[in-house]
PDB file of C-alpha atoms in Angstrom:
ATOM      1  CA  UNK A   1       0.000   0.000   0.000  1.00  0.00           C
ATOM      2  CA  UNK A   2       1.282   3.685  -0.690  1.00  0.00           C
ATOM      3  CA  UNK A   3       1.776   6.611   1.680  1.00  0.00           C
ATOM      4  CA  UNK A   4      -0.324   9.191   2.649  1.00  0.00           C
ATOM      5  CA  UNK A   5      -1.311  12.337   0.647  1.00  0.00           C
ATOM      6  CA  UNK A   6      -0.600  15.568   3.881  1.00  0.00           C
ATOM      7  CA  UNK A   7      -1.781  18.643   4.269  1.00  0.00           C
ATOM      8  CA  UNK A   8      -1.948  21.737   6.250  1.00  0.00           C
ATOM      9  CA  UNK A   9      -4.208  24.019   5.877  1.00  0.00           C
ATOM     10  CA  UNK A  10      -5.471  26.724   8.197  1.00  0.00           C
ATOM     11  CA  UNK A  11      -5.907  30.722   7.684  1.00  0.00           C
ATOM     12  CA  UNK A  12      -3.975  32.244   5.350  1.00  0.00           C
ATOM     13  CA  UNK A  13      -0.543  34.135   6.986  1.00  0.00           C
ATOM     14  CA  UNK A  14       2.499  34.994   6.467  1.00  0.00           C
ATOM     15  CA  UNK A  15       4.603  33.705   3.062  1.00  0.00           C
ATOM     16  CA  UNK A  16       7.026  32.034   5.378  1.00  0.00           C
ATOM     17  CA  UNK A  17       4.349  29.284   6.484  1.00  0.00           C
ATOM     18  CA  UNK A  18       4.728  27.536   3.161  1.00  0.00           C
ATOM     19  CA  UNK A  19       9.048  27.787   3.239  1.00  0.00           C
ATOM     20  CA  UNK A  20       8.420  25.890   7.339  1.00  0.00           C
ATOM     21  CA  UNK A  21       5.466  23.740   6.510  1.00  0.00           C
ATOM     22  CA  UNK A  22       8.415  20.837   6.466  1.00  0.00           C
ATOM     23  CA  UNK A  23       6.822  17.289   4.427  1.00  0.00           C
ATOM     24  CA  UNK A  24       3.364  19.160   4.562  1.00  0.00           C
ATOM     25  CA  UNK A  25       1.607  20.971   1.455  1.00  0.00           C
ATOM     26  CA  UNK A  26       0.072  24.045   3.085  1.00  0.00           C
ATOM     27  CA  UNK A  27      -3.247  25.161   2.001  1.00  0.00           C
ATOM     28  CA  UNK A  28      -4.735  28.304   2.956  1.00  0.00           C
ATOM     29  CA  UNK A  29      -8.603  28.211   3.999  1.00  0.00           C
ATOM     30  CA  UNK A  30     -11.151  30.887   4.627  1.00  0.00           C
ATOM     31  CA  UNK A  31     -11.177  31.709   8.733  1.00  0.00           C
ATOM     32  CA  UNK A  32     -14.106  29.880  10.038  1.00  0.00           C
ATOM     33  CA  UNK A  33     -15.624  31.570  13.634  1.00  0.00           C
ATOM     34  CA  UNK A  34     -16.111  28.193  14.746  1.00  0.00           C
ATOM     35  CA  UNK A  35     -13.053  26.567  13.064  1.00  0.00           C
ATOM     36  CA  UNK A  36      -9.955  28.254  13.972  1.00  0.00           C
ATOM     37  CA  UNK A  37      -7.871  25.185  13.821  1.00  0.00           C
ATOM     38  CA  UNK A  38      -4.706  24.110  12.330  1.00  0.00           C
ATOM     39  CA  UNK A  39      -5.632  21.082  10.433  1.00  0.00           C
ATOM     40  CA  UNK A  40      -2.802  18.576   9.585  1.00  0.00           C
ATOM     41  CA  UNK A  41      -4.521  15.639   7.630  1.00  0.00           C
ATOM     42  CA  UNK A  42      -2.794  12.477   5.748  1.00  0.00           C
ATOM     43  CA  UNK A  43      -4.802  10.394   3.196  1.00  0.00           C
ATOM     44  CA  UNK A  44      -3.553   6.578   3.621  1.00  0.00           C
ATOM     45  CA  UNK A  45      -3.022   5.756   0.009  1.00  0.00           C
ATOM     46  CA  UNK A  46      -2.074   9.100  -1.599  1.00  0.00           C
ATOM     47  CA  UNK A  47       1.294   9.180  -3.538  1.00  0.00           C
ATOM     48  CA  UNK A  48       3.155  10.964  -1.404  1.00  0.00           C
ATOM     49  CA  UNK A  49       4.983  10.908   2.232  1.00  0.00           C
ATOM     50  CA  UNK A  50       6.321  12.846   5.396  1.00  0.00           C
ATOM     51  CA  UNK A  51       9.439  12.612   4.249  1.00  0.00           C
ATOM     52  CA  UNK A  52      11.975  14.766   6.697  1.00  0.00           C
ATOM     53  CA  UNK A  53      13.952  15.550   3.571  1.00  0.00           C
ATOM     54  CA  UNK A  54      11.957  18.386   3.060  1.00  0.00           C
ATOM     55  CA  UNK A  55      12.018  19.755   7.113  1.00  0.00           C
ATOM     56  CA  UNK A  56      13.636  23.244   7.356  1.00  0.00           C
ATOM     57  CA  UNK A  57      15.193  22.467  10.603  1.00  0.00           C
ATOM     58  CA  UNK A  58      19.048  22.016   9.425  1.00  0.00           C
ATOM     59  CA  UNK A  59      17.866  25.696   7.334  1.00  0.00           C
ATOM     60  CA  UNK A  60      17.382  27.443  10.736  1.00  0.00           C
ATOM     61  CA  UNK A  61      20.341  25.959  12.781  1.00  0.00           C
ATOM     62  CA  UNK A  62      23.163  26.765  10.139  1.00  0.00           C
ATOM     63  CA  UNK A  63      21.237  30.173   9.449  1.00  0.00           C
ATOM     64  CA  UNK A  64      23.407  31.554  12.293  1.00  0.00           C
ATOM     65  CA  UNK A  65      26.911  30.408  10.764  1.00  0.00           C
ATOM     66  CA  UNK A  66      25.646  31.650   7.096  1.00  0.00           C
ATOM     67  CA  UNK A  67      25.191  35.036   8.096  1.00  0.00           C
ATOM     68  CA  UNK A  68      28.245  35.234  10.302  1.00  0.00           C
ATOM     69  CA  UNK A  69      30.002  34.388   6.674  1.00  0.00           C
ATOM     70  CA  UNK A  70      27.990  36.841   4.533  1.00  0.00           C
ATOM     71  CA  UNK A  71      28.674  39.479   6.990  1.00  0.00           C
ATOM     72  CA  UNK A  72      32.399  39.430   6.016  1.00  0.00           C
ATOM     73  CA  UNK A  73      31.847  39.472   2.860  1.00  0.00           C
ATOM     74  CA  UNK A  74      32.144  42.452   0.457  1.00  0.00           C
ATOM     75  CA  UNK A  75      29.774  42.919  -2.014  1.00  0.00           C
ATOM     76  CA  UNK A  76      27.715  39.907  -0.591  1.00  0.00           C
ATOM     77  CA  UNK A  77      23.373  39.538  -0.953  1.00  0.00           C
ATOM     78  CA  UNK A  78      23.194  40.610   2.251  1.00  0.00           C
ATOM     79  CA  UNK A  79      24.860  43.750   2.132  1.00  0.00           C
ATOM     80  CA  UNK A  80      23.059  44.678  -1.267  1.00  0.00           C
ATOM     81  CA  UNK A  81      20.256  43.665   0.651  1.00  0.00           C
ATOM     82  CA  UNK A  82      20.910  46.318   3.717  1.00  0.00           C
ATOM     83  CA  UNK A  83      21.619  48.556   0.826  1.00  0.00           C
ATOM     84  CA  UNK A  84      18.052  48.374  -0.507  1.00  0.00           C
ATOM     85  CA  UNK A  85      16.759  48.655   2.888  1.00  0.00           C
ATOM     86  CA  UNK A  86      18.179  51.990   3.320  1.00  0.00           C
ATOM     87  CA  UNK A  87      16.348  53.213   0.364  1.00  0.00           C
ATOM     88  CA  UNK A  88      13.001  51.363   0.692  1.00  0.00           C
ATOM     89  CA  UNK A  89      12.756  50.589   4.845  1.00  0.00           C
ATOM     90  CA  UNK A  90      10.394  47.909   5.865  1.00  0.00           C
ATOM     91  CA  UNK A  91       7.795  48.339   8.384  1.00  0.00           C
ATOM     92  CA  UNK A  92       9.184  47.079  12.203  1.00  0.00           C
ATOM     93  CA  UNK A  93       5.780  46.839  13.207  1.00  0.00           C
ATOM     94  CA  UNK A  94       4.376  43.798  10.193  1.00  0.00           C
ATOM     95  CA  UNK A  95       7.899  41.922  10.448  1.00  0.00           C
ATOM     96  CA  UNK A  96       7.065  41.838  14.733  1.00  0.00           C
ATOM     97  CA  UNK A  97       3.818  41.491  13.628  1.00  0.00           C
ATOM     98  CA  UNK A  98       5.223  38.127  11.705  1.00  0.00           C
ATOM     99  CA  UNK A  99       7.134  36.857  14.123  1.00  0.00           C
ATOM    100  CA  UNK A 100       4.353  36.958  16.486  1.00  0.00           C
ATOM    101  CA  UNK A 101       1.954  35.055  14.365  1.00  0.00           C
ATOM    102  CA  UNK A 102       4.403  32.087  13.577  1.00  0.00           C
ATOM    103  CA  UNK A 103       4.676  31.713  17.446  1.00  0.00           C
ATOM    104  CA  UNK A 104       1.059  31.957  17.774  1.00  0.00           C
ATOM    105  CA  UNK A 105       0.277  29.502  15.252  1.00  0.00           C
ATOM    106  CA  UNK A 106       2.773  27.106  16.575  1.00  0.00           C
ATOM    107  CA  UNK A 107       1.046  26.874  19.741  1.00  0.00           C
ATOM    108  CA  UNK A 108      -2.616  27.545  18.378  1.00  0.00           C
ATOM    109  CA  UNK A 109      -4.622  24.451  19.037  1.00  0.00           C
ATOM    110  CA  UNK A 110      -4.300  22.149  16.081  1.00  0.00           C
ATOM    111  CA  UNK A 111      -5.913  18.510  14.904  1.00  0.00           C
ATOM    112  CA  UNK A 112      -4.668  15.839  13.250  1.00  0.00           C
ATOM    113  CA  UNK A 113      -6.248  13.571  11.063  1.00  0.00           C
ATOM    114  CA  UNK A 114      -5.864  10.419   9.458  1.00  0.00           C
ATOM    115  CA  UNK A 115      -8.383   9.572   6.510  1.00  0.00           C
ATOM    116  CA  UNK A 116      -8.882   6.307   4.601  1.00  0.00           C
ATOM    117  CA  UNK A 117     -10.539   7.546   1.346  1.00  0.00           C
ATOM    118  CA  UNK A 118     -13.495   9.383   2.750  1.00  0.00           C
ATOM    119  CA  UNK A 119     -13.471   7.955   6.006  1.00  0.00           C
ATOM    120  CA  UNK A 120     -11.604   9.564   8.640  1.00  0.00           C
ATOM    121  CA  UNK A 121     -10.742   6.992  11.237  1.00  0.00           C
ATOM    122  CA  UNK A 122      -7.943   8.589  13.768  1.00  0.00           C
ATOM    123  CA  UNK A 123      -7.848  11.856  14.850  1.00  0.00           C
ATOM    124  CA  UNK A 124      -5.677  13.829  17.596  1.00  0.00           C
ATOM    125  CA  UNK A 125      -5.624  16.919  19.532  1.00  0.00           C
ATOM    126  CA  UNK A 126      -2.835  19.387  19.744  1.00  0.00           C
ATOM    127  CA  UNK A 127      -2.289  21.369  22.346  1.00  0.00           C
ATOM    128  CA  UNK A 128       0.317  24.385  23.045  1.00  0.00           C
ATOM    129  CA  UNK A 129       2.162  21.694  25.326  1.00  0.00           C
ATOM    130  CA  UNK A 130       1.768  18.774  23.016  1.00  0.00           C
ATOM    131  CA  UNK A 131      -0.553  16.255  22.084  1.00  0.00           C
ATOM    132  CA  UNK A 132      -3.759  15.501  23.517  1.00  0.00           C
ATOM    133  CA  UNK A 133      -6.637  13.037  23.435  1.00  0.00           C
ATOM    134  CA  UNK A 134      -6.854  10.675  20.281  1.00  0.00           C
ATOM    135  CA  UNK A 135     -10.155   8.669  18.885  1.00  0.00           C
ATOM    136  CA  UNK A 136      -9.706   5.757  16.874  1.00  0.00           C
ATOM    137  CA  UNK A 137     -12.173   4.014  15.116  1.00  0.00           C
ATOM    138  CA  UNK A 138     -12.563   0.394  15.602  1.00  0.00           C
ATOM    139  CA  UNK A 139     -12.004  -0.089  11.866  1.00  0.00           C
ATOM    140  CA  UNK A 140      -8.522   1.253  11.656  1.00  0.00           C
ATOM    141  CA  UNK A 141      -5.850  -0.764  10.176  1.00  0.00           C
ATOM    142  CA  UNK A 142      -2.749  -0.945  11.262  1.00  0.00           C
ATOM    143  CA  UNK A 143      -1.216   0.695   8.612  1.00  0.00           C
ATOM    144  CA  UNK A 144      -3.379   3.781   8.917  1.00  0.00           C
ATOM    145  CA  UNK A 145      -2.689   3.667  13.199  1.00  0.00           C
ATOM    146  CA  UNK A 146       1.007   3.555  11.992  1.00  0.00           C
ATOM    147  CA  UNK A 147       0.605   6.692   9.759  1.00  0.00           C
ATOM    148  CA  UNK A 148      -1.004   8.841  12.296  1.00  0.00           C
ATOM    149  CA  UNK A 149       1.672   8.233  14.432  1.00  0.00           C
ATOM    150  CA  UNK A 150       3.791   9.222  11.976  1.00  0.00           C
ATOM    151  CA  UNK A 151       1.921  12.359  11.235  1.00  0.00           C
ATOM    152  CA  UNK A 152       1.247  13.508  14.869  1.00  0.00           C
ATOM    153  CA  UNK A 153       5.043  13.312  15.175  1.00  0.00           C
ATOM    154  CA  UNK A 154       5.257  15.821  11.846  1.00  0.00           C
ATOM    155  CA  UNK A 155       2.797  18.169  12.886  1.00  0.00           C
ATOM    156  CA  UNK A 156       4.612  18.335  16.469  1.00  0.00           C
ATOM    157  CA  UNK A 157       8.230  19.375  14.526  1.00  0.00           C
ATOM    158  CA  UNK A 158       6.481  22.060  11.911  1.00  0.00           C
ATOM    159  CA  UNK A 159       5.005  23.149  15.413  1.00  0.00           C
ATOM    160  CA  UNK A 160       8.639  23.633  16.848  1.00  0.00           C
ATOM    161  CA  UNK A 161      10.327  24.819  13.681  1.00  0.00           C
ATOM    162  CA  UNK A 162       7.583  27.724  14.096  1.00  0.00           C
ATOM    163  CA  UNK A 163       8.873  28.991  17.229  1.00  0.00           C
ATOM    164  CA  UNK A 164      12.701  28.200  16.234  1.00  0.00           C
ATOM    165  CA  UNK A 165      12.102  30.221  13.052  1.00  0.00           C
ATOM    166  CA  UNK A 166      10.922  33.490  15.477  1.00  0.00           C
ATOM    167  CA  UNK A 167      13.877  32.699  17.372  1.00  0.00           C
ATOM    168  CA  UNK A 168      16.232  32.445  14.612  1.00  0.00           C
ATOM    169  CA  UNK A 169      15.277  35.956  13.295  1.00  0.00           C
ATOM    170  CA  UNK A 170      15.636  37.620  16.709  1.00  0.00           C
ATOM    171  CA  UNK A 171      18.939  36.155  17.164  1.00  0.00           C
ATOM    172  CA  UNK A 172      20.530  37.104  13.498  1.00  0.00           C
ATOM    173  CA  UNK A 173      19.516  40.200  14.335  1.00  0.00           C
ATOM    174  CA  UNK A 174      21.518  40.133  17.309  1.00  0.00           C
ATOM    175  CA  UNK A 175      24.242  39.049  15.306  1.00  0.00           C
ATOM    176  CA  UNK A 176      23.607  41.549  13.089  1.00  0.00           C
ATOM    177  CA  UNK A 177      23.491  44.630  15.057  1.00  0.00           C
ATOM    178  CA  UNK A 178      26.338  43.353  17.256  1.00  0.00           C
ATOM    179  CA  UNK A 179      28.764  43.101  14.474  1.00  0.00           C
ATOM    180  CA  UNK A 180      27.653  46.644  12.282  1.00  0.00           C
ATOM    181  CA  UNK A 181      26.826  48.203  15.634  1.00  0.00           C
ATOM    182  CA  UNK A 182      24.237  50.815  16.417  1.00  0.00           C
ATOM    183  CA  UNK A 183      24.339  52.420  13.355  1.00  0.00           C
ATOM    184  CA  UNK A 184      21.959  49.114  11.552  1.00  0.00           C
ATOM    185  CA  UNK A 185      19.802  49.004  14.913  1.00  0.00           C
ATOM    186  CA  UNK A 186      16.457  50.033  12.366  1.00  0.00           C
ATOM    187  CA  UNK A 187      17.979  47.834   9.994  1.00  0.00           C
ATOM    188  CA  UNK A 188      18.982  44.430  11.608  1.00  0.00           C
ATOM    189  CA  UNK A 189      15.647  42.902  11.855  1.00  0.00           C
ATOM    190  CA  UNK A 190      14.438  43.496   8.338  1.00  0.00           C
ATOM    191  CA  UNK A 191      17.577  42.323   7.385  1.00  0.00           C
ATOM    192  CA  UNK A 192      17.879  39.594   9.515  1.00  0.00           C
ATOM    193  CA  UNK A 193      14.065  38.538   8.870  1.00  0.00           C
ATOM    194  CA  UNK A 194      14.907  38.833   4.858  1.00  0.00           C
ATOM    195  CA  UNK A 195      18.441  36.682   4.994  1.00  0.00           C
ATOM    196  CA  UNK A 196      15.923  34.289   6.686  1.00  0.00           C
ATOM    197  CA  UNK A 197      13.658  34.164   3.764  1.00  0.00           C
ATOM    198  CA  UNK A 198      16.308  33.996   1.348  1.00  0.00           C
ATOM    199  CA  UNK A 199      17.533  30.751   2.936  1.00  0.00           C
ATOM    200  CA  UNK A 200      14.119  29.374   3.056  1.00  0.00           C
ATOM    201  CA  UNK A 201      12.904  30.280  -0.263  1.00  0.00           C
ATOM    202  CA  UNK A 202      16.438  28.646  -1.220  1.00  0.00           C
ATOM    203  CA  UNK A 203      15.958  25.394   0.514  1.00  0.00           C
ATOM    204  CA  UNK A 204      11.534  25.211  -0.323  1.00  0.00           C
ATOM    205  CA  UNK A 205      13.217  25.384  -4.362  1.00  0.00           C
ATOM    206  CA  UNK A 206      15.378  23.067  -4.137  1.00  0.00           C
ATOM    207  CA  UNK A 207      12.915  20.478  -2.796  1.00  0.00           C
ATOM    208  CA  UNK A 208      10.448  21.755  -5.485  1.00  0.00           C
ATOM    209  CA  UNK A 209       8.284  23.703  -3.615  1.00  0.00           C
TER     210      UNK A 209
END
């Protein structure tokens, strides 16, 4: 039997959701008053599956050492890119405004779901500490009990790699500001939240995102 189709969908946000969704295709969905979840849902029997080839987590911890390079570079994409910023400044207030909704969404509660064609036969609750209760359905094979597992585990590391990505930006531009000093202090989180991006929009095309 094949893998799972997976999917993410929830309210649309911010451009980087897609670059951290990891093995996940993210799907944006109309806000729903009574339906505020993320929904992370696997189809046993899809052509597709949570591979961890695809997880942005080795992205975020070299981002660090990558910048520390470009920042001694002459000439380099980041310091075109600090040019531009001194021409056309970004607005502080939607990059914090970013940074607050990936942390929000990683610890927004969340379901999710394992489907057999049309049946759905396992699902779990996420909480912001971790997962919660799960229901089964009698019916389930194996293989599908073995998927969700798999899939719970998925949906917990996009969760994380969320919050690391927040944390990532804050700390390049600490990095940032530390090595160009005061001078860059409007400038290091644009920049730092833009080298970011690059890096993700880098690694999302190189697994064919």
């Amino acid at each position: 039997m094949t893998e799972a189709g997976h999917e993410w969908s929830s309210p649309a946000g911010p451009a980087a959701l897609a670059w951290l969704a990891g093995p996940w295709r993210r799907a944006d969905r109309a806000p729903q008053a009574d339906d505020p979840l993320e929904l992370f849902r696997v189809r046993l029997g899809a052509d597709a599956t949570l591979s961890l080839a695809s997880d942005p987590h080795l992205v975020l911890a070299d981002a660090a050492a990558r910048l520390r390079a470009a920042l001694g570079q002459p000439g380099s994409a980041l310091q075109r890119a600090e040019a531009e910023l001194r021409t056309q400044p970004q607005d502080l207030a939607s990059i914090s405004d970013g940074l607050v909704e990936l942390w929000r969404r990683a610890t927004a509660p969340a379901r999710v779901e394992t489907w057999i064609g049309e049946q759905l036969c396992l699902v779990s609750d996420l909480g912001a500490t971790g997962p919660g209760a799960t229901r089964i359905d009698a019916a389930a094979p194996t293989a599908a009990i073995d998927l969700h597992r798999r899939a719970v585990a998925a949906a917990l590391r996009t969760r994380v790699t969320l919050v690391h990505a927040a944390r990532s930006t804050l700390e390049l531009a600490a990095t940032i500001l530390a090595f160009s000093g005061p001078g860059t202090a409007a400038l290091a989180l644009p920049l730092a939240w833009r080298f970011l991006h690059d890096l993700l929009a880098e690694h999302a095309a190189a697994q064919g995102k």
